XYZ file of C-alpha atoms in Angstrom:
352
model
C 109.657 136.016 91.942
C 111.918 138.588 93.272
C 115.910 137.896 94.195
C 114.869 135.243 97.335
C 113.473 133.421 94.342
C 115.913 133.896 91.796
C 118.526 132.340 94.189
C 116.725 129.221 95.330
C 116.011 128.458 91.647
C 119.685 129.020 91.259
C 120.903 126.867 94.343
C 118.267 124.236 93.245
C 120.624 124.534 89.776
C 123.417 124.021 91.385
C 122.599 120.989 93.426
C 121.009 119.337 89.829
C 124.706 120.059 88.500
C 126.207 117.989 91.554
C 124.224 115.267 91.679
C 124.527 114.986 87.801
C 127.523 114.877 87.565
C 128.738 113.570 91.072
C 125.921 110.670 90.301
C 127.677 108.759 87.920
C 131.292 109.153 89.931
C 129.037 107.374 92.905
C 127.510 105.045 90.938
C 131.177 103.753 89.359
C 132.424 103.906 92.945
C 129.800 101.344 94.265
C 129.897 98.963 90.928
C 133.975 98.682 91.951
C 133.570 95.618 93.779
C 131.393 93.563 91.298
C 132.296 94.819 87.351
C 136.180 94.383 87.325
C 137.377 90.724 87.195
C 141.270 92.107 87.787
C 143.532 94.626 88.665
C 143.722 96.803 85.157
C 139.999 96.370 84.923
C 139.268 97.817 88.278
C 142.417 100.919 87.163
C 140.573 101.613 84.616
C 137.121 101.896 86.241
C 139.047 104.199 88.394
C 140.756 106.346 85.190
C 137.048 106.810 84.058
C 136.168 109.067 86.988
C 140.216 110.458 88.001
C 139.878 113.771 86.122
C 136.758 114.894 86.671
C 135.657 113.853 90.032
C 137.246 116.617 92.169
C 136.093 118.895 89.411
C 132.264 117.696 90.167
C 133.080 118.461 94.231
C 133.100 122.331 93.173
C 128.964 122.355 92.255
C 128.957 121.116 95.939
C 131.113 123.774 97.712
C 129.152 126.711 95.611
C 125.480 125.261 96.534
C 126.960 124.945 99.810
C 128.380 128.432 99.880
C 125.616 130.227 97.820
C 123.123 128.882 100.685
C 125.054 130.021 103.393
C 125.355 133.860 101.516
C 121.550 133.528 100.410
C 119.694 132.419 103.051
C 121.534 132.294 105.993
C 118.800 131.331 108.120
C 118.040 128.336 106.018
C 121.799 127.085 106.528
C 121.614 127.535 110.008
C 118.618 125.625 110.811
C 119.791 122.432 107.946
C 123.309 122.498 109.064
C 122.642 122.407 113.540
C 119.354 119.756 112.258
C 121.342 118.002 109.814
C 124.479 117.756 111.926
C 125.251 114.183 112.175
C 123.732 113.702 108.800
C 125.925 115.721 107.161
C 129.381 114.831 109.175
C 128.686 111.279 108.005
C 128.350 112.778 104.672
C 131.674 114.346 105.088
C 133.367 111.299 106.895
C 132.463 109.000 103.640
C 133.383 111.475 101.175
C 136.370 112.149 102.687
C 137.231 108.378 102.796
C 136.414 108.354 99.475
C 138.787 111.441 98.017
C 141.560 109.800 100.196
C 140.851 106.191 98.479
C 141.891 107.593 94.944
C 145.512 109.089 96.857
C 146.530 106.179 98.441
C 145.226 103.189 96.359
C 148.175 104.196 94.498
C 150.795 104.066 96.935
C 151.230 100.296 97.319
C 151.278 97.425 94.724
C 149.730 94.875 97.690
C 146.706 93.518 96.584
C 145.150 93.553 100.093
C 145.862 97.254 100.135
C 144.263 98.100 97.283
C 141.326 96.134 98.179
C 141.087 98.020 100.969
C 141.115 101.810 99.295
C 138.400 100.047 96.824
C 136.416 99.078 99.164
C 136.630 102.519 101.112
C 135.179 104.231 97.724
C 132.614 101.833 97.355
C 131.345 102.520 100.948
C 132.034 105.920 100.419
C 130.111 106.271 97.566
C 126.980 104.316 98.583
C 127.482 106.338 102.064
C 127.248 109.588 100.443
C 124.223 109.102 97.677
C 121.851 107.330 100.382
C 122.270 110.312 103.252
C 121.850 113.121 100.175
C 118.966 111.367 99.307
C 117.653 111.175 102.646
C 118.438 114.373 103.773
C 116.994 116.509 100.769
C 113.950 114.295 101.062
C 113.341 115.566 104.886
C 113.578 119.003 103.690
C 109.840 118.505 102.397
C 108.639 116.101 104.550
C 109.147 118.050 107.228
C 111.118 118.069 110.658
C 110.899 119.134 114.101
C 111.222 122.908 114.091
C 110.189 125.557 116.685
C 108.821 128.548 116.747
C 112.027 130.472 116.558
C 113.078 128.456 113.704
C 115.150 126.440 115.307
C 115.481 122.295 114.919
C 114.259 120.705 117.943
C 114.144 116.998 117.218
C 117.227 114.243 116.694
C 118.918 112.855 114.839
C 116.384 109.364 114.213
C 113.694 112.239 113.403
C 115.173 112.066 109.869
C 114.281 108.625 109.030
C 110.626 107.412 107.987
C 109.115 105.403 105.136
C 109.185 108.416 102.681
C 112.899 109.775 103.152
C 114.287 106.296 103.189
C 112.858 105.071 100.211
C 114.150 108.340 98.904
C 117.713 107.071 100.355
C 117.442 103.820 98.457
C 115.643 105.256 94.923
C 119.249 107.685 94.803
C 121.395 105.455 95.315
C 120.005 102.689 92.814
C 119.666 105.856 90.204
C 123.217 106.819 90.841
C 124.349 103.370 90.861
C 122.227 103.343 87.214
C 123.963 106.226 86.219
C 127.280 104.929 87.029
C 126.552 101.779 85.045
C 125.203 103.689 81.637
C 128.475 106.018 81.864
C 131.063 103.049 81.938
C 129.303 101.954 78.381
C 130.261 105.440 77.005
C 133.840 105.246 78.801
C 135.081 101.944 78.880
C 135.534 98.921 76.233
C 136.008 95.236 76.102
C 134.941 93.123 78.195
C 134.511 95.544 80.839
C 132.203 97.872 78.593
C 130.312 94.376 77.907
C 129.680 93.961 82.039
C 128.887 97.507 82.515
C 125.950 97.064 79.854
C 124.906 93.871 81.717
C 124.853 95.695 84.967
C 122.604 98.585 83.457
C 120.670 96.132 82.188
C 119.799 94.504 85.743
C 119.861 97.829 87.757
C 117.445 99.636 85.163
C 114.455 97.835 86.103
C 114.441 98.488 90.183
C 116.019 101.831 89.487
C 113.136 102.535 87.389
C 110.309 101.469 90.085
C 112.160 103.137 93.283
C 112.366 106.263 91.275
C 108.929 106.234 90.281
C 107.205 105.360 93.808
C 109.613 108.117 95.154
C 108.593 110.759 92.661
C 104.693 109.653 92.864
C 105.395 109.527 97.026
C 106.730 113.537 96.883
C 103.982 114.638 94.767
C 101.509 113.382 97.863
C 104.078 114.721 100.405
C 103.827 118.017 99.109
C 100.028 118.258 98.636
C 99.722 116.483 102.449
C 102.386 118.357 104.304
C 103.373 121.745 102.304
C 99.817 122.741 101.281
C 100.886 122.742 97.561
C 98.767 121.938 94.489
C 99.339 118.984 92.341
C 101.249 121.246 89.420
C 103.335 122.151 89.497
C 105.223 119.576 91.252
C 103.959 117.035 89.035
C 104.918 117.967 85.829
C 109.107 117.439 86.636
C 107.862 114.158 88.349
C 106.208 112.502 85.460
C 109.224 114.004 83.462
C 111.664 112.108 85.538
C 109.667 108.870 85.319
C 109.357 109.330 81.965
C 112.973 110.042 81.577
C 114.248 106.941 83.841
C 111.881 104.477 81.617
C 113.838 106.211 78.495
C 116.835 104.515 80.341
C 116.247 101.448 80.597
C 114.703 101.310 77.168
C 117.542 102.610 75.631
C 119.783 100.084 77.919
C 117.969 96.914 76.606
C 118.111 98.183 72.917
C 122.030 98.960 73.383
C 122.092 102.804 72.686
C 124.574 103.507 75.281
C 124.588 107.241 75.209
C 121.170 107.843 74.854
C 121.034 105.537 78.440
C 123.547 107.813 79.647
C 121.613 110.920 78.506
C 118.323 109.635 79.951
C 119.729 108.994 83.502
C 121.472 112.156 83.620
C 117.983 113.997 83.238
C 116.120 111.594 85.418
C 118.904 112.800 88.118
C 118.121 116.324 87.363
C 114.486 116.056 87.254
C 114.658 114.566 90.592
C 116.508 117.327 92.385
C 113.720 119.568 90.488
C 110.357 117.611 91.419
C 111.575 118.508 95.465
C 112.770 121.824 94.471
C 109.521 122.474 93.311
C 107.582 120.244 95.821
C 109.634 122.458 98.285
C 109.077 126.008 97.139
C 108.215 128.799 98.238
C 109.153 127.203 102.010
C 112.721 125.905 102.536
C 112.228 123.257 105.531
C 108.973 122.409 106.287
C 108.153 121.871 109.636
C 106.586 118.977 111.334
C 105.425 120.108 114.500
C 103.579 123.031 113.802
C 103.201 123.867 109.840
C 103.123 127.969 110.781
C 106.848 127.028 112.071
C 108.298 126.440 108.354
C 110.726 128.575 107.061
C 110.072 129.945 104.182
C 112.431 131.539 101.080
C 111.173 135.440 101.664
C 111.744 134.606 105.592
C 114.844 133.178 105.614
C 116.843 135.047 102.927
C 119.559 138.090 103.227
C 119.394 141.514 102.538
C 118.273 142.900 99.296
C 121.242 144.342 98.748
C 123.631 140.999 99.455
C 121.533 139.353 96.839
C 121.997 142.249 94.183
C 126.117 141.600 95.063
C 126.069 137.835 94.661
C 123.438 137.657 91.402
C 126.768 140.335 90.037
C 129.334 137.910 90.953
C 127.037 134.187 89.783
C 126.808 135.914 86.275
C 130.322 136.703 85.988
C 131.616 133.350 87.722
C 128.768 131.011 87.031
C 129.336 130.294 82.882
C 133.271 130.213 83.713
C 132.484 127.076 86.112
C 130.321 125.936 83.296
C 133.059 126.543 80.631
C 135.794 125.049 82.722
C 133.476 121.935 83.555
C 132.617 121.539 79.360
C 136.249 122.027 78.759
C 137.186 118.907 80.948
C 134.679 116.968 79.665
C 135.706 117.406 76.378
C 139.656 116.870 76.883
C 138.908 113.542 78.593
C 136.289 111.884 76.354
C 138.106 109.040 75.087
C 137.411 105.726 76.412
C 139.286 104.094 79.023
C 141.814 101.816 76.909
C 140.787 103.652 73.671
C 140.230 101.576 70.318
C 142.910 99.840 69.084
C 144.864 102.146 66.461
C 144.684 100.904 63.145
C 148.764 101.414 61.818
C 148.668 100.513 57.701
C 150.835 98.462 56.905
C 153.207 98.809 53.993
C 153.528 96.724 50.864
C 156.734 94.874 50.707
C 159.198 96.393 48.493
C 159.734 94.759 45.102
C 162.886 92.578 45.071
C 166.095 94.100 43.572
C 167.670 92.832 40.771
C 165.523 91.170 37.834
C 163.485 92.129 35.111
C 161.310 95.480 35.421
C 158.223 93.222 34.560
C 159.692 90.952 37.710
């Protein structure tokens, strides 16, 4: 496989560990405006997500980063294609970052509607363009002959990379749902379970047609074989109809579990769909750009694989570590204080 190959497995790592964990902090941002029925509900949906979230936005700056070192022709050609795409990315996560700052600077209820409803957008912004845009990456744009994008901005919208749009968000918004049963209680916990419940079903199909779409995609437009691709597709089927199974028989982190690997598996059924091209293109297939074509020196790569082992299981550490401190529910179970027996009056008869 060679270092080009070592470090698109690695980037295609490092965007599973984004969407995994950035999934869920989507999916609880677009279930704000229908789970909470007040106030401290809608904190606490908020709480679930505060100490992790800008802790998940580091997997996205170091696949960002490590594609930019790696394969600098890659970046190029995705980020001058991808422009607008990926400044409305930025515009809603950005709204989204600010909403948890501010919501907390007023007690209005109108303003904190407001900085809800800016991470619900935000978050339903954000998972449909990531699923569109990684989904053009294999079905192909307008690229030239010097490897440059020649088409617009609408050229990133057909059937396929919409529906991949729609099956991310509903899987995020899935996600969301089965990680509220593992952080919250009461009657909130009770809604979140409901909400799984309903989204598991058309999570379930959009994920599979999408999955079962890419497989074609990849034969049709990137001259690949059925396997490998197929093998993480019918995983991540398999693994999203785990979900909702678990869902409907209550086992709450099993759901959780399940949609966590359906999100990986999908980042790896393109991955794999994708390699060993980068962007395919759609106006002449000899114009793709490939991972040995588009990567850096020999010698950058031998730097950065030195640096990703040393740094790579301290992110991993750090990221456990968090986890870990903050895995209590939201509102916690009621502590159980024992009570004392009442003291034997004074006075009287030791049988007394």
């Amino acid at each position: 496989m060679g270092l080009p190959g070592f470090w698109f497995l690695l980037i295609a790592v490092l965007w599973g560990g984004y969407f995994l964990l950035e999934g869920f902090d989507f999916g609880v941002g677009m279930l704000l405006p229908f789970l909470p029925r007040d106030e401290r509900e809608r904190s606490e949906m908020f709480e679930t997500i505060g100490p992790v979230w800008d802790g998940n936005e580091v997997w996205l700056i170091t696949a960002g980063g490590a594609t930019f070192a790696a394969f600098p022709a890659w970046y190029g050609t995705m980020f001058s294609g991808f422009y607008l795409a990926l400044l409305l990315v930025l515009f809603f996560l950005i709204i989204r970052v600010v909403s948890f700052e501010w919501r907390e600077k007023s007690e209005s209820p109108r303003w904190r509607a407001a900085w809800m409803w800016a991470n619900a957008v935000g978050s339903f912004g954000a998972s449909l363009i990531w699923g569109i845009g990684l989904s053009n990456l294999l079905y192909g744009v307008p690229i030239d002959s010097n490897g440059d994008f020649s088409g617009t901005f609408w050229d990133l919208f057909n059937g396929y990379t919409l529906l991949g749009g729609v099956a991310v968000v509903l899987l995020f918004a899935f996600h969301g749902a089965t990680y509220l049963t593992i952080r919250t209680t009461g009657d909130l916990c009770e809604r979140a379970a409901v909400a799984a419940r309903r989204l598991s079903l058309i999570a379930a199909l959009a994920l599979t047609g999408f999955l079962s779409w890419t497989v074609a995609v990849a034969v049709d437009r990137n001259d690949k074989s059925v396997f490998p691709p197929i093998l993480p597709a019918v995983l991540g089927i398999a693994a999203v109809v785990l979900a909702a199974l678990f869902v409907v028989r209550r086992h709450s982190g099993w759901a959780f579990v399940a949609t966590a690997f359906a999100t990986v598996l999908w980042v790896a059924t393109v991955f794999t769909s994708l390699y060993p091209r980068v962007m395919v293109s759609s106006t002449s297939f000899g114009n793709s750009l490939t991972v040995d074509g588009t990567s850096s020196a020999h010698y950058t790569l031998e730097v950065m694989t030195v640096v990703a082992a040393i740094f790579v299981p301290l992110i991993l550490l750090y990221q456990a570590w968090t986890y870990h401190v903050f895995r209590a529910r939201v509102g916690g179970e009621e502590v159980q204080v024992p009570t004392l027996a009442p003291a034997p009056p004074t006075g009287g008869s030791p049988a007394a």
